[in-house]
Structures are given as C-alpha cells and as structure tokens.
CSV table of C-alpha atoms and ligand atoms in Angstrom, one decimal:
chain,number,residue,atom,x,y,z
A,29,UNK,CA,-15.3,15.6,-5.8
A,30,UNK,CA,-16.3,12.0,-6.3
A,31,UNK,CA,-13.9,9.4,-6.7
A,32,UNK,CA,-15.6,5.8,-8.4
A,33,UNK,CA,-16.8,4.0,-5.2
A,34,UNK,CA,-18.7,7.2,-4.5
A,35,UNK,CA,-16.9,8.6,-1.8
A,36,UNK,CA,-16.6,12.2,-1.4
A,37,UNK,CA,-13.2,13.5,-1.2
A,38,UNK,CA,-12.9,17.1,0.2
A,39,UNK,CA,-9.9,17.0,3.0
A,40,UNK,CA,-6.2,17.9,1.3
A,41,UNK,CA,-3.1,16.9,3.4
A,42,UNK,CA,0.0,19.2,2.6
A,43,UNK,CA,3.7,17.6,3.1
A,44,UNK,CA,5.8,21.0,3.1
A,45,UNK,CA,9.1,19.8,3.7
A,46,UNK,CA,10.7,16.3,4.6
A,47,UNK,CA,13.0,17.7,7.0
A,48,UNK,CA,12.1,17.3,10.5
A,49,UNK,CA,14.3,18.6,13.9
A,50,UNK,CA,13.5,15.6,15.3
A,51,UNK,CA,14.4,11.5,14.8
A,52,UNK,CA,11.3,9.7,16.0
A,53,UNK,CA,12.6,5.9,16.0
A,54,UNK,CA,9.6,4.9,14.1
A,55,UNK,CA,9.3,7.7,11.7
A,56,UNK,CA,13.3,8.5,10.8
A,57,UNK,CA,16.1,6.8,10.8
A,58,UNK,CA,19.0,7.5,13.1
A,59,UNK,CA,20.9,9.9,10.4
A,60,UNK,CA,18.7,11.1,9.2
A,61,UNK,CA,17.8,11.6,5.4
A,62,UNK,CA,19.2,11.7,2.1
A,63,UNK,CA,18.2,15.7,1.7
A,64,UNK,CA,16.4,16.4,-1.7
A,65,UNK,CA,17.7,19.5,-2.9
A,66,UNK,CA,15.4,23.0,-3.0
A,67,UNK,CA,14.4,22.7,-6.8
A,68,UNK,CA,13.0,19.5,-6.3
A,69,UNK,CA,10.4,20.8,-3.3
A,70,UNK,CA,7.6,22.5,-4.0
A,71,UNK,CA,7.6,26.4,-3.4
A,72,UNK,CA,4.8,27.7,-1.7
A,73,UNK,CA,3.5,29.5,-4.5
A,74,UNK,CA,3.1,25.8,-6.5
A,75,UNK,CA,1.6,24.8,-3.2
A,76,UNK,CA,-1.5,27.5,-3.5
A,77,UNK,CA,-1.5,26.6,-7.1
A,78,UNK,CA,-2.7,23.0,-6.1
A,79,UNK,CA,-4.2,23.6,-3.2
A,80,UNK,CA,-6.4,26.1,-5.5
A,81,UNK,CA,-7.1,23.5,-8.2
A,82,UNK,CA,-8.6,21.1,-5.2
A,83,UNK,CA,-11.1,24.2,-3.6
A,84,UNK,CA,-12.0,24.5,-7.3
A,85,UNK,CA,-12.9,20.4,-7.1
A,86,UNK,CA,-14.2,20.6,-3.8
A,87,UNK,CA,-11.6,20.5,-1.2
A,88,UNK,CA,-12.8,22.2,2.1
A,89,UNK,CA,-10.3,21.4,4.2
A,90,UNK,CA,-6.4,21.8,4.0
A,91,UNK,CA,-4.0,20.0,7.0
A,92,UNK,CA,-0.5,21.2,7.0
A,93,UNK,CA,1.8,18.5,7.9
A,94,UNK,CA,5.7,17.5,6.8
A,95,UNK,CA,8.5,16.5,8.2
A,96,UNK,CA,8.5,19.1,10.4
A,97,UNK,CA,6.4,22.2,8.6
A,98,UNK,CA,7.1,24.5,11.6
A,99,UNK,CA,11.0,24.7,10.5
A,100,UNK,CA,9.8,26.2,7.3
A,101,UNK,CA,9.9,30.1,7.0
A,102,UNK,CA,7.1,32.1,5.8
A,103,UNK,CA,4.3,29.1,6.9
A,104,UNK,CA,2.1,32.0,8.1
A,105,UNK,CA,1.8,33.5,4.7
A,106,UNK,CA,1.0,30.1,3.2
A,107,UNK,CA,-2.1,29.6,5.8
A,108,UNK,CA,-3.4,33.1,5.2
A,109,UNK,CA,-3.2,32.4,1.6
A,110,UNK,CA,-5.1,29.4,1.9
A,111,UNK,CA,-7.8,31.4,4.8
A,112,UNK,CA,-8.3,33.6,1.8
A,113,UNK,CA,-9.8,30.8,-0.4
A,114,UNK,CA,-13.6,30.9,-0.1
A,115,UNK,CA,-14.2,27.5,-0.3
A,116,UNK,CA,-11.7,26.4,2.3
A,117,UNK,CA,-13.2,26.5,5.6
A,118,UNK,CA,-10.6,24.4,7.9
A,119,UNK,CA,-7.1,24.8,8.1
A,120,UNK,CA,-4.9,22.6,10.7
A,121,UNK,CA,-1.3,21.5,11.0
A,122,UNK,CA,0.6,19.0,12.5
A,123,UNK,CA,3.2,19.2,14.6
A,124,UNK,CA,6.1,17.9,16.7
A,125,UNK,CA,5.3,21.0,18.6
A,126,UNK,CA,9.4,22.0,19.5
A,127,UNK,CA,9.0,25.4,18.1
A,128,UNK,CA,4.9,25.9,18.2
A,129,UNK,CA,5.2,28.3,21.6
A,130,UNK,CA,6.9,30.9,19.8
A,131,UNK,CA,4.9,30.8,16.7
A,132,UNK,CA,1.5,30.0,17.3
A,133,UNK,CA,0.0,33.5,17.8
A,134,UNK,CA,1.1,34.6,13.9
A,135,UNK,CA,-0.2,30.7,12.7
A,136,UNK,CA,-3.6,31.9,14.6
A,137,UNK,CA,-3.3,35.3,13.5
A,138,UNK,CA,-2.8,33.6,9.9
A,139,UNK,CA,-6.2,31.5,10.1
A,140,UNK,CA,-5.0,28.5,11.7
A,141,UNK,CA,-8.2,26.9,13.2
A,142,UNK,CA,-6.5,23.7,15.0
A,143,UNK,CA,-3.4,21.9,15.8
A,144,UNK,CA,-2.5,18.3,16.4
A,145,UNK,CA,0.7,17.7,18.6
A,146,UNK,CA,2.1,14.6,18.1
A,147,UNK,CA,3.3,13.2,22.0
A,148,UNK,CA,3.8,10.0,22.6
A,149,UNK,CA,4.9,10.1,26.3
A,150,UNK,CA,5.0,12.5,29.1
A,151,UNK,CA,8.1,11.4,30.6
A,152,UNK,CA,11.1,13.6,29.5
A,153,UNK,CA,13.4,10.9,29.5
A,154,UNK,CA,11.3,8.6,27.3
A,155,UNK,CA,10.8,11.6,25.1
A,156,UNK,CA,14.3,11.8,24.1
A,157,UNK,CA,14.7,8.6,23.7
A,158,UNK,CA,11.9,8.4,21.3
A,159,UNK,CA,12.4,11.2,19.5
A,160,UNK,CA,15.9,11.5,19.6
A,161,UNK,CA,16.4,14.8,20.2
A,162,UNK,CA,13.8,16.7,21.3
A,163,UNK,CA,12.9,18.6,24.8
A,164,UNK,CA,9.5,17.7,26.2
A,165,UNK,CA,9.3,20.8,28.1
A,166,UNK,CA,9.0,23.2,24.1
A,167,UNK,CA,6.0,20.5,23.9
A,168,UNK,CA,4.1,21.2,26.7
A,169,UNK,CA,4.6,24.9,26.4
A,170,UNK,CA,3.3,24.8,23.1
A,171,UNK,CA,0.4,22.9,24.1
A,172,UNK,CA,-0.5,25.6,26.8
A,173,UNK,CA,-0.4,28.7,24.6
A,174,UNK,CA,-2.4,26.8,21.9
A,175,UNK,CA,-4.9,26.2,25.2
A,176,UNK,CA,-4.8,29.9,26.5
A,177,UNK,CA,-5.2,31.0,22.4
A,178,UNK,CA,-8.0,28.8,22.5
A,179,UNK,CA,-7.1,26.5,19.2
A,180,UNK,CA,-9.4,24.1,20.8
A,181,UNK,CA,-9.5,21.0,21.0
A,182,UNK,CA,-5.8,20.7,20.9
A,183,UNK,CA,-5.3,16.8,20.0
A,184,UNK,CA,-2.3,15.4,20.9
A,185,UNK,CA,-1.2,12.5,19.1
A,186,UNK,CA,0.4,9.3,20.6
A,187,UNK,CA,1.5,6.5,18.7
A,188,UNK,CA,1.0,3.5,20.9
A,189,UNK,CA,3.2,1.0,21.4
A,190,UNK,CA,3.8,-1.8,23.6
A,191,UNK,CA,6.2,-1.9,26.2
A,192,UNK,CA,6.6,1.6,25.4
A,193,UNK,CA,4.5,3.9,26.5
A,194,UNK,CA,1.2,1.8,27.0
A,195,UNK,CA,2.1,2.4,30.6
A,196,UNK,CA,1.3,6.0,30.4
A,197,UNK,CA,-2.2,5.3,28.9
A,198,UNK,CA,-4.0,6.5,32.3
A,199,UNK,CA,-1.3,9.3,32.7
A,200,UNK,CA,-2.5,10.8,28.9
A,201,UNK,CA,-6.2,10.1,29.5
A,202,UNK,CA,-5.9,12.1,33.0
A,203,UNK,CA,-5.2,15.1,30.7
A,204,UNK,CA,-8.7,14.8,29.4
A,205,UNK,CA,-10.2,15.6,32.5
A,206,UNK,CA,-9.4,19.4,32.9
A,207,UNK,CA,-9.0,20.8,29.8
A,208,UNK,CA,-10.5,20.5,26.5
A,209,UNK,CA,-7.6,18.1,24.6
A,210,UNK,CA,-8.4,15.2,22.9
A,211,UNK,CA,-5.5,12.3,23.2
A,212,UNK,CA,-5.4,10.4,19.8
A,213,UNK,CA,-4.1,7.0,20.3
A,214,UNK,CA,-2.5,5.6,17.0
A,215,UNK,CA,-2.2,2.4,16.1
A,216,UNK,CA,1.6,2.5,14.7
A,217,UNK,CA,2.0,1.4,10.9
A,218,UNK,CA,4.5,-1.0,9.6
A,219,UNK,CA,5.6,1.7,7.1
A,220,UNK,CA,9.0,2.9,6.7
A,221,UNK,CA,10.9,2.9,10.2
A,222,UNK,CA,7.9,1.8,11.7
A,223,UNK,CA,8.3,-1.9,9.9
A,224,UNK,CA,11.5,-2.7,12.4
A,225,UNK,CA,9.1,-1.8,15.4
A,226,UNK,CA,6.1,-3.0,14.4
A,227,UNK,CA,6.0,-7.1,15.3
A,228,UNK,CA,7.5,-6.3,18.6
A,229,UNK,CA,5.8,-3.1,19.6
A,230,UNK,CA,1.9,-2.7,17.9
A,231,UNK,CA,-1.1,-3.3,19.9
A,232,UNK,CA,-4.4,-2.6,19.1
A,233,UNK,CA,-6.7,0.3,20.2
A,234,UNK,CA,-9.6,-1.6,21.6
A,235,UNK,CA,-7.3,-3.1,24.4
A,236,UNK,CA,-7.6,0.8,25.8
A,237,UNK,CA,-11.3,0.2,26.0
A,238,UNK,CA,-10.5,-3.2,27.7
A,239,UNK,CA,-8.2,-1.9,29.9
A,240,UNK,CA,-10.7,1.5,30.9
A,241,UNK,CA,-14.2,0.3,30.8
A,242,UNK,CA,-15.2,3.4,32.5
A,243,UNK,CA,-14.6,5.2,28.6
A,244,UNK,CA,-17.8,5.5,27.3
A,245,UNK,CA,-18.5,6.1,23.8
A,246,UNK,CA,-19.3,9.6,22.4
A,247,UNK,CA,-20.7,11.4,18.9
A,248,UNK,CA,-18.1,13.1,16.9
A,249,UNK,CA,-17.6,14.1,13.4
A,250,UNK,CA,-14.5,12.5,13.4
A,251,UNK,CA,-14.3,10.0,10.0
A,252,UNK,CA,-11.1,8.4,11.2
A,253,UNK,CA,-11.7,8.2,15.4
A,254,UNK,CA,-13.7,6.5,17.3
A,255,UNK,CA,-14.4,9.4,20.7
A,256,UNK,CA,-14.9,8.1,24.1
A,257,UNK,CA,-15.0,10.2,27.4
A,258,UNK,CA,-14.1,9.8,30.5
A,259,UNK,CA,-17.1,10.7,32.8
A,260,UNK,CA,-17.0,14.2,33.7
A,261,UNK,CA,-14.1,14.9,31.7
A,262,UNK,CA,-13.9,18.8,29.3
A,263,UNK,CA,-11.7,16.5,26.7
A,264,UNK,CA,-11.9,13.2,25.1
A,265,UNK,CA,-10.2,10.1,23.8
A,266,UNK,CA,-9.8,9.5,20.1
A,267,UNK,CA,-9.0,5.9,18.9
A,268,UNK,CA,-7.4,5.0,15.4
A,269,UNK,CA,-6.9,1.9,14.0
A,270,UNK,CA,-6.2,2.4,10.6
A,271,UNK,CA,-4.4,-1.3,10.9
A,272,UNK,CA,-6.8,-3.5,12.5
A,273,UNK,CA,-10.2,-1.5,11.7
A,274,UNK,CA,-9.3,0.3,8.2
A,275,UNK,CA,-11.3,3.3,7.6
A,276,UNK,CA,-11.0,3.4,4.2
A,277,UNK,CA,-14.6,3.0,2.9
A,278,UNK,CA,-14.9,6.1,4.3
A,279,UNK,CA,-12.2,7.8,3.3
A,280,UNK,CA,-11.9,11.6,2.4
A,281,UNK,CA,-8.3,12.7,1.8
A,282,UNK,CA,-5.7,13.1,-0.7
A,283,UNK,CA,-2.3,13.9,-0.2
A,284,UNK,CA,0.4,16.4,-1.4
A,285,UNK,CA,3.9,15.4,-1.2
A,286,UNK,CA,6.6,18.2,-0.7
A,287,UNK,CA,7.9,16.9,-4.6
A,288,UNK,CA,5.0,17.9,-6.0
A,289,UNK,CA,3.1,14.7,-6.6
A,290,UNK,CA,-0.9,13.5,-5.3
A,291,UNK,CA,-0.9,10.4,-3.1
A,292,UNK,CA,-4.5,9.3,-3.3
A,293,UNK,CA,-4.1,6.8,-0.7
A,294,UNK,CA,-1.3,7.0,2.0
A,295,UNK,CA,-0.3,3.0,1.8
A,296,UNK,CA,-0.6,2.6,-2.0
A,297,UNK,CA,2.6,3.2,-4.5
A,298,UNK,CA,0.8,5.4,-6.5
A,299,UNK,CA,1.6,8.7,-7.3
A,300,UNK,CA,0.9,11.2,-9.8
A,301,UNK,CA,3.0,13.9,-10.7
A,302,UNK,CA,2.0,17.2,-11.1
A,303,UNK,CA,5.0,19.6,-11.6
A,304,UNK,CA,4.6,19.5,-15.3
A,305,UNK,CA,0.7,20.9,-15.0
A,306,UNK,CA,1.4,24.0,-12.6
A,307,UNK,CA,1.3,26.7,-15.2
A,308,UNK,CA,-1.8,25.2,-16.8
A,309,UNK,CA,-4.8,25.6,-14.2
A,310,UNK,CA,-7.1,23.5,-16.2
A,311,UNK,CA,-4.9,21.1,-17.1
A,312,UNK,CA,-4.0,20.6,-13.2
A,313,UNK,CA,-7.4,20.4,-11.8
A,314,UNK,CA,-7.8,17.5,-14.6
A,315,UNK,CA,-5.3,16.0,-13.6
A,316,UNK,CA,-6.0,15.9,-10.0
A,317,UNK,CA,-9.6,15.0,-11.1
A,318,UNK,CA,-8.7,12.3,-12.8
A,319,UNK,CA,-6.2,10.9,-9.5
A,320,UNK,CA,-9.1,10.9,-7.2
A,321,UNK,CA,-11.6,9.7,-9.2
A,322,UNK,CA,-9.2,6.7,-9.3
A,323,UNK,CA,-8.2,6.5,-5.7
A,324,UNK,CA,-7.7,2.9,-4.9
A,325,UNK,CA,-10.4,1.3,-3.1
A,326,UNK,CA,-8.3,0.2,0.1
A,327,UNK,CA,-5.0,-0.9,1.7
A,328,UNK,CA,-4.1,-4.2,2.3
A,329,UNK,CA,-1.9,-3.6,5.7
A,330,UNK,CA,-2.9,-6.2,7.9
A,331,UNK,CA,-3.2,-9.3,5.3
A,332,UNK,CA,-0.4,-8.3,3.9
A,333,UNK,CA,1.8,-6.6,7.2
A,334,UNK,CA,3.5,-3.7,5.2
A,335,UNK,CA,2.3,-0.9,3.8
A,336,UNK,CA,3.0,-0.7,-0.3
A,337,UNK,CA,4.4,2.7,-0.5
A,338,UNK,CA,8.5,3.1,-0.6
A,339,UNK,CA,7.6,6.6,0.8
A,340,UNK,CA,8.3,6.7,4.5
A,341,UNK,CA,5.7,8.6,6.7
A,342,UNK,CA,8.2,12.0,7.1
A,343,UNK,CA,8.0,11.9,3.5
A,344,UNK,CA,3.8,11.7,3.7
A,345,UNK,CA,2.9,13.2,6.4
A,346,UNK,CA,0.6,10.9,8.7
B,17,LIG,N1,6.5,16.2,12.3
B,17,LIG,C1,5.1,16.3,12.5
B,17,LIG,C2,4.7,15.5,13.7
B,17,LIG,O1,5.4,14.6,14.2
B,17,LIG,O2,3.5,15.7,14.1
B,17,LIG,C3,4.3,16.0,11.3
B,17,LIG,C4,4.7,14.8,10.5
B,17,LIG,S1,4.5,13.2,11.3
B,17,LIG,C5,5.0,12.1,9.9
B,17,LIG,C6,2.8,13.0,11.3
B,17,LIG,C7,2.3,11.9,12.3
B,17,LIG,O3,2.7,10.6,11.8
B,17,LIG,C8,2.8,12.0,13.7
B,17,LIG,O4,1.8,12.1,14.6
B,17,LIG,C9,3.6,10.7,13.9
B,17,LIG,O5,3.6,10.3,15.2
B,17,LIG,C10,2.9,9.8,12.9
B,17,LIG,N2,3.7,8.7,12.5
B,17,LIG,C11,4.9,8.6,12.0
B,17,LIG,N3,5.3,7.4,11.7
B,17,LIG,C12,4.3,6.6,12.1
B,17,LIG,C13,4.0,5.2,12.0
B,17,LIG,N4,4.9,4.3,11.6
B,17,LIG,N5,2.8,4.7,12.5
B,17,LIG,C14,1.9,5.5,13.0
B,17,LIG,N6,2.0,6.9,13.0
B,17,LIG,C15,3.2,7.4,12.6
B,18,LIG,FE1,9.8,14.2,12.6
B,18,LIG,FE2,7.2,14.0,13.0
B,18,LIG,FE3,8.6,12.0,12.0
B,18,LIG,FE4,8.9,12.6,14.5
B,18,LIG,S1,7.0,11.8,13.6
B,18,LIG,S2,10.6,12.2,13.0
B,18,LIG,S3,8.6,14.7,14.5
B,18,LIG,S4,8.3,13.9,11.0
C-alpha cells in the first residue's frame, strides 16, 4: 500500500502489551506504569483481525514487539496465526530476552523467523543498573539457543550512550567475529524516559566508524541500518541514526499499539483508532487505508529535540 509521497508501506509493528519485567532507565520509569486495565488491550483475536486487514493492503512483514511481549501467554498461537497468512512472509519479535531460553523453540516451532535482543552492555553489573532488574546471564542464554536453533542473524540491540556503555563498543563488535549476530547500535531518542538522558548521554553513530576505521561498509537490505564488517568477521555491525540521519523518506512501517490504535509514524501524535471498525473487515482495512495513505511525511527530532508523541517507547514499541 501506497501512502501520498509514494512510499511503499508493507512492514506492521505489533505492541502486545505495555507491561514489561524490566525498568530500562530510558524506556520506564522507576515505578513503573499506570497499568491500563485488560478491556482496554487488544485481545489477540482483534490483533489477527488487523494484522489481516494490513496482508489484505499489502503488509508482508509483521514484528512483534511490546513492553515485554514474551510475558504474554499464548504468543505462540498468535505467530502461527499470523505464519498462516499467505501474504505474510516475515515474522520477528523483539525482545528483552529474560524469558526467550525457555520459549524460543515453540516461538520457532510457531513460525518465528528472527529475533532482536535488545543488550546494551555485557557487563552484569551495568545490566542491572540499566535495566533495573534484569539478570544478564537469561540474556545470553537466550541468545545461544536462538544461535544453536539457528534464528540467524540474531541482532542484538544496544542503545548507545555516552559515558555508558560506549566503552564496551569493541567488547560488542568482538561478538561479530565468531558467530553470525549483528550488533545494532541505536542512537537513543529523546522520547519519553529517554528525554532526561538524552542531552547528557546521546552520541552519534558515525563516531563508531571514527573510532573503528577498520569497519568497512557492506550491502544489506536493511531500510533503517547502515552494515559494516569487521574484516573476517561471520556477523556484522548495524548503525541507526534515526536522530541525526532520519530515515524517513524511506520509511516502510506502521504501527499497532496494544489499545488498539495505528501509529503511522513513531514520533508523530497521531493516532487513529480502530476498536470501533473490528467487526467490520471492510470498514477496517479503509480505515487503515486511509492512515497510511496519510502518514506524515517526517519527524522533526533533531530541530526540534523531542519527539511529538505523549506515548512513551514501552507504549510503541521501538
Ligand atoms: N521489551 C522489548 C525490548 O526491550 O526489546 C521490546 C520493546 S522496547 C520499547 C524496543 C526497543 O526500543 C528496545 O531495543 C529498546 O532498547 C528501544 N528503546 C526504548 N527506549 C528508547 C529510546 N529512548 N531511544 C532509543 N531506543 C529506545
Ligand atoms: Fe522493557 Fe524493553 Fe522498555 Fe527495557 S526497553 S523497559 S525491556 S520495554
């Protein structure tokens, strides 16, 4: 499906749930959330409704994402569901990782394709601190049964931020070397808890290039990262900037929010609710139609430092 400046938009991202079982200090705040109660979060069976109304417009690909979506029962049947949809031909997730050990052979069993971890340190120590309650040691298990069931690339994701774990830059691209993970560096957003952090802690990506000349560009279908390799290396290096090099004339995605409503771009205000079209399957994909075809035309984070949306990223997704 075509929105107005012509850009082709076939990649869905899925906000299950904004719970989470962890407190990442740029993500959550300290005490967590105001919970929204059950009625108000779509049930999985809404969930294939609209994820059917986008294959029907041309969705291909569907990313799983929350919160946490792992702490949700029954996410298995949701991704076979979804595997069963002709036109859908990727399904991913993302993940904190604390509980993806135990579960990953159903997910794969399921039709789960990939996985992103999100990581942003190998030091257990710093781990808690960032995350405020989490266990590194569930994360690297994780990432070595999605490795021996061969959900490859694994990417991990790391948030990069100054002073905090751009001393472990060499440490995460080292990881690269053996196996086939690709490290995602991520510029961090001044959205929701990530406003307090940002002045004091964002950097850009392209000072990892300046700092390891030895990275040398690749090819890769990615829309959103630019790949480099370290030579000889089985994984890569994925760098996004979606602060200081927007990628937004080329954007792809949607989003679905765990409430039921279409973000059609992560840092604009704008959302359109569709609870009241789910019995109506014309009426939904018309509606949806209608949001993308409208999707703004870009953000304005870096002129204007903040993102627009109230919505903090547990409540998006990433
Ligand atoms: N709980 C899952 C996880 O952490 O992977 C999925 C949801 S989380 C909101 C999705 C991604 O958003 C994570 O990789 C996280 O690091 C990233 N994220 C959260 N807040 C961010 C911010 N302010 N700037 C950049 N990335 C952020
Ligand atoms: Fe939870 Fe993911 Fe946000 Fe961390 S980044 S608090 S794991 S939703």
């Amino acid at each position: 499906m075509l929105d107005k400046k012509g850009r082709n938009i076939d990649y869905l991202r899925v906000s299950l749930t904004d719970r989470c079982n962890l407190r990442c200090i740029y993500c959550m705040p300290e005490d967590g959330i105001d919970k929204i109660c059950h009625e108000e979060i779509l049930r999985f069976e809404e969930v294939e409704k609209v994820i059917t109304a986008c294959a029907a417009l041309g969705v291909k690909k569907v990313r799983f994402t929350g919160g946490e979506p792992l702490v949700l029962k029954g996410l298995d049947k949701l991704i076979k569901h979804t595997a069963s949809m002709p036109d859908i031909n990727d399904i991913s997730l993302t993940t904190n990782g604390m509980l993806l050990a135990d579960m990953a052979d159903d997910l794969k069993k399921a039709g789960l394709k990939r996985v992103n971890i999100s990581l942003d340190t190998l030091q257990s120590d710093k781990f808690k601190k960032i995350t405020r309650h989490g266990d590194i040691n569930k994360v690297f298990s994780a990432i070595e049964k999605c490795l021996s069931l061969d959900m490859v690339p694994v990417k991990l994701n790391v948030v990069l931020m100054k002073n905090v774990n751009d001393d472990e830059i060499g440490d995460f691209i080292k990881l690269t070397m053996d196996s086939p993970i690709q490290v995602r560096f991520i510029e961090l957003m001044p959205i929701g808890e990530g406003q307090k952090y940002f002045d004091k802690c964002s950097m850009k990506v392209e000072e990892i290039i300046e700092r390891f000349p030895e990275l040398v560009p690749i090819q890769d279908d990615s829309r959103v990262a630019s790949v480099y390799k370290m030579p000889g290396a089985i994984g890569s290096i994925g760098l996004i900037s979606p602060v200081s090099c927007k990628f937004c004339s080329d954007c792809n995605r949607i989003r679905l929010t765990s409430t039921g409503t279409i973000k059609p771009c992560l840092h604009s205000a704008e959302e359109i609710n569709l609870k009241p079209y789910l019995n109506d399957e014309q009426k939904l994909i018309d509606v949806i139609k209608n949001a993308v075809y409208n999707k703004p035309e870009e953000h304005h984070l870096e002129t204007e430092g903040k993102s627009d949306t109230d919505r903090m990223m547990f409540q998006i997704g990433g």
